[in-house]
JSON list of C-alpha atoms in Angstrom, two decimals:
[
{"chain": "A", "resi": 1, "resn": "MET", "atom": "CA", "xyz": [170.99, 79.08, -41.39]},
{"chain": "A", "resi": 2, "resn": "SER", "atom": "CA", "xyz": [173.47, 81.63, -42.72]},
{"chain": "A", "resi": 3, "resn": "ALA", "atom": "CA", "xyz": [172.60, 84.48, -45.05]},
{"chain": "A", "resi": 4, "resn": "ARG", "atom": "CA", "xyz": [174.61, 82.72, -47.76]},
{"chain": "A", "resi": 5, "resn": "ALA", "atom": "CA", "xyz": [172.57, 79.52, -47.34]},
{"chain": "A", "resi": 6, "resn": "ILE", "atom": "CA", "xyz": [169.31, 81.48, -47.45]},
{"chain": "A", "resi": 7, "resn": "ALA", "atom": "CA", "xyz": [170.48, 83.20, -50.64]},
{"chain": "A", "resi": 8, "resn": "ARG", "atom": "CA", "xyz": [171.39, 79.83, -52.19]},
{"chain": "A", "resi": 9, "resn": "GLY", "atom": "CA", "xyz": [167.96, 78.46, -51.28]},
{"chain": "A", "resi": 10, "resn": "ALA", "atom": "CA", "xyz": [166.31, 81.52, -52.84]},
{"chain": "A", "resi": 11, "resn": "LEU", "atom": "CA", "xyz": [168.40, 81.12, -55.99]},
{"chain": "A", "resi": 12, "resn": "ILE", "atom": "CA", "xyz": [167.41, 77.46, -56.27]},
{"chain": "A", "resi": 13, "resn": "GLY", "atom": "CA", "xyz": [163.74, 78.37, -55.78]},
{"chain": "A", "resi": 14, "resn": "ALA", "atom": "CA", "xyz": [163.93, 81.08, -58.43]},
{"chain": "A", "resi": 15, "resn": "LEU", "atom": "CA", "xyz": [165.65, 78.69, -60.84]},
{"chain": "A", "resi": 16, "resn": "TYR", "atom": "CA", "xyz": [162.96, 76.04, -60.26]},
{"chain": "A", "resi": 17, "resn": "ALA", "atom": "CA", "xyz": [160.15, 78.55, -60.91]},
{"chain": "A", "resi": 18, "resn": "LEU", "atom": "CA", "xyz": [161.88, 79.98, -63.98]},
{"chain": "A", "resi": 19, "resn": "LEU", "atom": "CA", "xyz": [162.56, 76.55, -65.50]},
{"chain": "A", "resi": 20, "resn": "THR", "atom": "CA", "xyz": [158.95, 75.58, -64.90]},
{"chain": "A", "resi": 21, "resn": "LEU", "atom": "CA", "xyz": [157.62, 78.70, -66.59]},
{"chain": "A", "resi": 22, "resn": "LEU", "atom": "CA", "xyz": [160.00, 78.49, -69.56]},
{"chain": "A", "resi": 23, "resn": "THR", "atom": "CA", "xyz": [159.29, 74.84, -70.29]},
{"chain": "A", "resi": 24, "resn": "ILE", "atom": "CA", "xyz": [155.51, 74.66, -69.84]},
{"chain": "A", "resi": 25, "resn": "PRO", "atom": "CA", "xyz": [154.88, 74.25, -73.59]},
{"chain": "A", "resi": 26, "resn": "LEU", "atom": "CA", "xyz": [157.29, 71.29, -73.76]},
{"chain": "A", "resi": 27, "resn": "GLY", "atom": "CA", "xyz": [155.40, 69.07, -71.29]},
{"chain": "A", "resi": 28, "resn": "GLY", "atom": "CA", "xyz": [153.05, 67.41, -73.75]},
{"chain": "A", "resi": 29, "resn": "GLY", "atom": "CA", "xyz": [150.70, 64.60, -72.78]},
{"chain": "A", "resi": 30, "resn": "VAL", "atom": "CA", "xyz": [152.97, 63.27, -70.04]},
{"chain": "A", "resi": 31, "resn": "GLN", "atom": "CA", "xyz": [153.21, 65.28, -66.82]},
{"chain": "A", "resi": 32, "resn": "LEU", "atom": "CA", "xyz": [156.76, 66.48, -67.45]},
{"chain": "A", "resi": 33, "resn": "ARG", "atom": "CA", "xyz": [158.36, 69.29, -65.50]},
{"chain": "A", "resi": 34, "resn": "PHE", "atom": "CA", "xyz": [161.97, 69.88, -66.50]},
{"chain": "A", "resi": 35, "resn": "SER", "atom": "CA", "xyz": [162.58, 71.83, -63.30]},
{"chain": "A", "resi": 36, "resn": "GLU", "atom": "CA", "xyz": [162.16, 68.54, -61.42]},
{"chain": "A", "resi": 37, "resn": "ALA", "atom": "CA", "xyz": [165.71, 67.72, -62.53]},
{"chain": "A", "resi": 38, "resn": "LEU", "atom": "CA", "xyz": [166.71, 70.03, -59.67]},
{"chain": "A", "resi": 39, "resn": "CYS", "atom": "CA", "xyz": [165.38, 67.40, -57.26]},
{"chain": "A", "resi": 40, "resn": "VAL", "atom": "CA", "xyz": [168.95, 66.13, -56.87]},
{"chain": "A", "resi": 41, "resn": "LEU", "atom": "CA", "xyz": [170.11, 69.40, -55.28]},
{"chain": "A", "resi": 42, "resn": "PRO", "atom": "CA", "xyz": [169.17, 68.46, -51.68]},
{"chain": "A", "resi": 43, "resn": "TYR", "atom": "CA", "xyz": [171.74, 65.68, -52.04]},
{"chain": "A", "resi": 44, "resn": "PHE", "atom": "CA", "xyz": [174.36, 68.45, -52.15]},
{"chain": "A", "resi": 45, "resn": "CYS", "atom": "CA", "xyz": [172.97, 71.27, -50.04]},
{"chain": "A", "resi": 46, "resn": "PRO", "atom": "CA", "xyz": [170.22, 71.27, -47.41]},
{"chain": "A", "resi": 47, "resn": "GLU", "atom": "CA", "xyz": [169.03, 74.76, -48.34]},
{"chain": "A", "resi": 48, "resn": "ALA", "atom": "CA", "xyz": [167.72, 73.26, -51.57]},
{"chain": "A", "resi": 49, "resn": "VAL", "atom": "CA", "xyz": [164.90, 71.69, -49.51]},
{"chain": "A", "resi": 50, "resn": "PRO", "atom": "CA", "xyz": [163.09, 74.97, -48.75]},
{"chain": "A", "resi": 51, "resn": "GLY", "atom": "CA", "xyz": [164.28, 76.43, -52.06]},
{"chain": "A", "resi": 52, "resn": "LEU", "atom": "CA", "xyz": [162.57, 73.75, -54.12]},
{"chain": "A", "resi": 53, "resn": "PHE", "atom": "CA", "xyz": [159.43, 74.02, -51.98]},
{"chain": "A", "resi": 54, "resn": "VAL", "atom": "CA", "xyz": [159.15, 77.77, -52.48]},
{"chain": "A", "resi": 55, "resn": "GLY", "atom": "CA", "xyz": [160.05, 77.50, -56.17]},
{"chain": "A", "resi": 56, "resn": "CYS", "atom": "CA", "xyz": [157.33, 74.91, -56.71]},
{"chain": "A", "resi": 57, "resn": "ALA", "atom": "CA", "xyz": [154.76, 76.98, -54.81]},
{"chain": "A", "resi": 58, "resn": "VAL", "atom": "CA", "xyz": [155.61, 80.09, -56.84]},
{"chain": "A", "resi": 59, "resn": "ALA", "atom": "CA", "xyz": [155.49, 78.15, -60.12]},
{"chain": "A", "resi": 60, "resn": "ASN", "atom": "CA", "xyz": [152.13, 76.63, -59.22]},
{"chain": "A", "resi": 61, "resn": "LEU", "atom": "CA", "xyz": [150.71, 80.02, -58.22]},
{"chain": "A", "resi": 62, "resn": "VAL", "atom": "CA", "xyz": [151.95, 81.78, -61.36]},
{"chain": "A", "resi": 63, "resn": "THR", "atom": "CA", "xyz": [150.75, 79.06, -63.73]},
{"chain": "A", "resi": 64, "resn": "GLY", "atom": "CA", "xyz": [147.22, 79.16, -62.33]},
{"chain": "A", "resi": 65, "resn": "ALA", "atom": "CA", "xyz": [147.17, 75.79, -60.63]},
{"chain": "A", "resi": 66, "resn": "VAL", "atom": "CA", "xyz": [144.13, 74.95, -58.51]},
{"chain": "A", "resi": 67, "resn": "VAL", "atom": "CA", "xyz": [144.48, 75.70, -54.79]},
{"chain": "A", "resi": 68, "resn": "LEU", "atom": "CA", "xyz": [144.81, 72.02, -53.89]},
{"chain": "A", "resi": 69, "resn": "ASP", "atom": "CA", "xyz": [147.72, 71.71, -56.32]},
{"chain": "A", "resi": 70, "resn": "VAL", "atom": "CA", "xyz": [149.43, 74.81, -54.96]},
{"chain": "A", "resi": 71, "resn": "ILE", "atom": "CA", "xyz": [149.19, 73.35, -51.45]},
{"chain": "A", "resi": 72, "resn": "PHE", "atom": "CA", "xyz": [149.67, 69.62, -51.92]},
{"chain": "A", "resi": 73, "resn": "GLY", "atom": "CA", "xyz": [151.89, 69.75, -55.00]},
{"chain": "A", "resi": 74, "resn": "SER", "atom": "CA", "xyz": [154.25, 72.08, -53.16]},
{"chain": "A", "resi": 75, "resn": "LEU", "atom": "CA", "xyz": [154.14, 69.92, -50.03]},
{"chain": "A", "resi": 76, "resn": "ALA", "atom": "CA", "xyz": [154.95, 66.88, -52.18]},
{"chain": "A", "resi": 77, "resn": "THR", "atom": "CA", "xyz": [158.03, 68.69, -53.48]},
{"chain": "A", "resi": 78, "resn": "LEU", "atom": "CA", "xyz": [158.99, 69.60, -49.91]},
{"chain": "A", "resi": 79, "resn": "ALA", "atom": "CA", "xyz": [158.61, 65.99, -48.74]},
{"chain": "A", "resi": 80, "resn": "ALA", "atom": "CA", "xyz": [160.58, 64.62, -51.70]},
{"chain": "A", "resi": 81, "resn": "ALA", "atom": "CA", "xyz": [163.36, 67.18, -51.24]},
{"chain": "A", "resi": 82, "resn": "TYR", "atom": "CA", "xyz": [163.65, 66.39, -47.54]},
{"chain": "A", "resi": 83, "resn": "LEU", "atom": "CA", "xyz": [163.75, 62.65, -48.25]},
{"chain": "A", "resi": 84, "resn": "THR", "atom": "CA", "xyz": [166.51, 63.22, -50.81]},
{"chain": "A", "resi": 85, "resn": "TYR", "atom": "CA", "xyz": [168.48, 65.17, -48.21]},
{"chain": "A", "resi": 86, "resn": "GLU", "atom": "CA", "xyz": [167.96, 62.34, -45.70]},
{"chain": "A", "resi": 87, "resn": "LEU", "atom": "CA", "xyz": [169.15, 59.76, -48.22]},
{"chain": "A", "resi": 88, "resn": "LYS", "atom": "CA", "xyz": [172.45, 61.62, -48.56]},
{"chain": "A", "resi": 89, "resn": "ARG", "atom": "CA", "xyz": [172.73, 62.12, -44.80]},
{"chain": "A", "resi": 90, "resn": "ARG", "atom": "CA", "xyz": [172.31, 58.39, -44.28]},
{"chain": "A", "resi": 91, "resn": "GLY", "atom": "CA", "xyz": [174.88, 57.50, -46.93]},
{"chain": "A", "resi": 92, "resn": "ALA", "atom": "CA", "xyz": [172.53, 56.12, -49.58]},
{"chain": "A", "resi": 93, "resn": "SER", "atom": "CA", "xyz": [173.63, 55.59, -53.15]},
{"chain": "A", "resi": 94, "resn": "LYS", "atom": "CA", "xyz": [173.51, 58.59, -55.47]},
{"chain": "A", "resi": 95, "resn": "TRP", "atom": "CA", "xyz": [171.19, 56.58, -57.71]},
{"chain": "A", "resi": 96, "resn": "LEU", "atom": "CA", "xyz": [168.50, 56.88, -55.06]},
{"chain": "A", "resi": 97, "resn": "ALA", "atom": "CA", "xyz": [168.69, 60.70, -54.98]},
{"chain": "A", "resi": 98, "resn": "PRO", "atom": "CA", "xyz": [165.93, 61.27, -57.58]},
{"chain": "A", "resi": 99, "resn": "LEU", "atom": "CA", "xyz": [163.71, 58.44, -56.34]},
{"chain": "A", "resi": 100, "resn": "PRO", "atom": "CA", "xyz": [161.75, 60.38, -53.67]},
{"chain": "A", "resi": 101, "resn": "ALA", "atom": "CA", "xyz": [160.69, 63.00, -56.24]},
{"chain": "A", "resi": 102, "resn": "VAL", "atom": "CA", "xyz": [159.61, 60.28, -58.66]},
{"chain": "A", "resi": 103, "resn": "LEU", "atom": "CA", "xyz": [157.58, 58.29, -56.13]},
{"chain": "A", "resi": 104, "resn": "VAL", "atom": "CA", "xyz": [156.09, 61.10, -54.02]},
{"chain": "A", "resi": 105, "resn": "ASN", "atom": "CA", "xyz": [155.01, 63.13, -57.04]},
{"chain": "A", "resi": 106, "resn": "ALA", "atom": "CA", "xyz": [153.63, 60.09, -58.86]},
{"chain": "A", "resi": 107, "resn": "VAL", "atom": "CA", "xyz": [151.24, 59.54, -55.96]},
{"chain": "A", "resi": 108, "resn": "VAL", "atom": "CA", "xyz": [150.40, 63.14, -55.00]},
{"chain": "A", "resi": 109, "resn": "VAL", "atom": "CA", "xyz": [150.25, 64.70, -58.46]},
{"chain": "A", "resi": 110, "resn": "GLY", "atom": "CA", "xyz": [148.47, 61.62, -59.80]},
{"chain": "A", "resi": 111, "resn": "LEU", "atom": "CA", "xyz": [145.80, 62.11, -57.14]},
{"chain": "A", "resi": 112, "resn": "LEU", "atom": "CA", "xyz": [145.62, 65.83, -57.94]},
{"chain": "A", "resi": 113, "resn": "LEU", "atom": "CA", "xyz": [145.21, 65.20, -61.66]},
{"chain": "A", "resi": 114, "resn": "ARG", "atom": "CA", "xyz": [142.40, 62.75, -61.07]},
{"chain": "A", "resi": 115, "resn": "TYR", "atom": "CA", "xyz": [140.47, 64.49, -58.30]},
{"chain": "A", "resi": 116, "resn": "ALA", "atom": "CA", "xyz": [141.44, 68.19, -58.31]},
{"chain": "A", "resi": 117, "resn": "TYR", "atom": "CA", "xyz": [141.63, 68.59, -62.09]},
{"chain": "A", "resi": 118, "resn": "GLY", "atom": "CA", "xyz": [139.05, 65.94, -62.96]},
{"chain": "A", "resi": 119, "resn": "VAL", "atom": "CA", "xyz": [141.19, 64.05, -65.48]},
{"chain": "A", "resi": 120, "resn": "GLU", "atom": "CA", "xyz": [138.93, 61.26, -66.68]},
{"chain": "A", "resi": 121, "resn": "LEU", "atom": "CA", "xyz": [141.48, 58.47, -66.55]},
{"chain": "A", "resi": 122, "resn": "PRO", "atom": "CA", "xyz": [141.77, 55.74, -63.95]},
{"chain": "A", "resi": 123, "resn": "LEU", "atom": "CA", "xyz": [143.86, 56.85, -60.97]},
{"chain": "A", "resi": 124, "resn": "TRP", "atom": "CA", "xyz": [146.58, 54.33, -61.75]},
{"chain": "A", "resi": 125, "resn": "MET", "atom": "CA", "xyz": [146.99, 55.83, -65.23]},
{"chain": "A", "resi": 126, "resn": "CYS", "atom": "CA", "xyz": [147.30, 59.34, -63.80]},
{"chain": "A", "resi": 127, "resn": "MET", "atom": "CA", "xyz": [149.96, 58.10, -61.38]},
{"chain": "A", "resi": 128, "resn": "ALA", "atom": "CA", "xyz": [151.75, 56.12, -64.09]},
{"chain": "A", "resi": 129, "resn": "GLY", "atom": "CA", "xyz": [151.89, 59.17, -66.36]},
{"chain": "A", "resi": 130, "resn": "VAL", "atom": "CA", "xyz": [153.35, 61.32, -63.60]},
{"chain": "A", "resi": 131, "resn": "PHE", "atom": "CA", "xyz": [155.77, 58.52, -62.70]},
{"chain": "A", "resi": 132, "resn": "ALA", "atom": "CA", "xyz": [157.01, 58.39, -66.30]},
{"chain": "A", "resi": 133, "resn": "GLY", "atom": "CA", "xyz": [157.42, 62.16, -66.54]},
{"chain": "A", "resi": 134, "resn": "GLN", "atom": "CA", "xyz": [159.17, 62.35, -63.18]},
{"chain": "A", "resi": 135, "resn": "ALA", "atom": "CA", "xyz": [161.50, 59.50, -64.07]},
{"chain": "A", "resi": 136, "resn": "LEU", "atom": "CA", "xyz": [162.42, 61.28, -67.32]},
{"chain": "A", "resi": 137, "resn": "SER", "atom": "CA", "xyz": [163.01, 64.59, -65.55]},
{"chain": "A", "resi": 138, "resn": "CYS", "atom": "CA", "xyz": [164.67, 63.32, -62.39]},
{"chain": "A", "resi": 139, "resn": "TYR", "atom": "CA", "xyz": [166.80, 60.54, -63.82]},
{"chain": "A", "resi": 140, "resn": "GLY", "atom": "CA", "xyz": [167.15, 61.59, -67.45]},
{"chain": "A", "resi": 141, "resn": "ILE", "atom": "CA", "xyz": [168.11, 65.20, -66.67]},
{"chain": "A", "resi": 142, "resn": "GLY", "atom": "CA", "xyz": [168.67, 65.12, -62.91]},
{"chain": "A", "resi": 143, "resn": "MET", "atom": "CA", "xyz": [171.39, 62.46, -62.86]},
{"chain": "A", "resi": 144, "resn": "PRO", "atom": "CA", "xyz": [173.53, 64.20, -65.50]},
{"chain": "A", "resi": 145, "resn": "LEU", "atom": "CA", "xyz": [173.09, 67.33, -63.36]},
{"chain": "A", "resi": 146, "resn": "TRP", "atom": "CA", "xyz": [174.15, 65.28, -60.32]},
{"chain": "A", "resi": 147, "resn": "TYR", "atom": "CA", "xyz": [177.36, 64.29, -62.11]},
{"chain": "A", "resi": 148, "resn": "ALA", "atom": "CA", "xyz": [178.02, 67.88, -63.14]},
{"chain": "A", "resi": 149, "resn": "LEU", "atom": "CA", "xyz": [177.55, 69.07, -59.55]},
{"chain": "A", "resi": 150, "resn": "ASP", "atom": "CA", "xyz": [179.39, 66.20, -57.89]},
{"chain": "A", "resi": 151, "resn": "ARG", "atom": "CA", "xyz": [182.69, 68.02, -58.05]},
{"chain": "A", "resi": 152, "resn": "PHE", "atom": "CA", "xyz": [181.39, 71.37, -56.83]},
{"chain": "A", "resi": 153, "resn": "GLY", "atom": "CA", "xyz": [178.21, 70.73, -54.83]},
{"chain": "A", "resi": 154, "resn": "CYS", "atom": "CA", "xyz": [176.79, 73.89, -53.26]},
{"chain": "A", "resi": 155, "resn": "LYS", "atom": "CA", "xyz": [179.92, 75.86, -54.12]},
{"chain": "A", "resi": 156, "resn": "LEU", "atom": "CA", "xyz": [178.52, 76.20, -57.63]},
{"chain": "A", "resi": 157, "resn": "PHE", "atom": "CA", "xyz": [175.87, 78.54, -56.21]},
{"chain": "A", "resi": 158, "resn": "GLU", "atom": "CA", "xyz": [178.35, 80.78, -54.35]}
]
């Protein structure tokens, strides 16, 4: 990986962490992380995969997440980002780009809310809440971002 690609990945990670920190008060009752809109970036540049992972880990550490969330929440972001990259590599529709982040986080973060944070709701409700928040972030904000980046891709970060 080139120095330029590493710098782009670092920029993406910093942007993810910053967006998370700036929008914490806006989340409300639904697990909503506006920075998850960046989940479409691996569709354009592979260095977004480690960038999003590191950004999520930093955001989780800084916001005081429990250790299990720092580990498994960050790994969920890594898995979703890699799957998004693979979708592009295999020629999948752009409309599938946000789907890994929606599905992976619904399961992993739903489990974390229920068992690591002790949210007293049925597991399916925890997962459904995360699913709704992820769908709003990833499709509602992420797809307009996808369209904005479609013309420039990774060049926007150069």
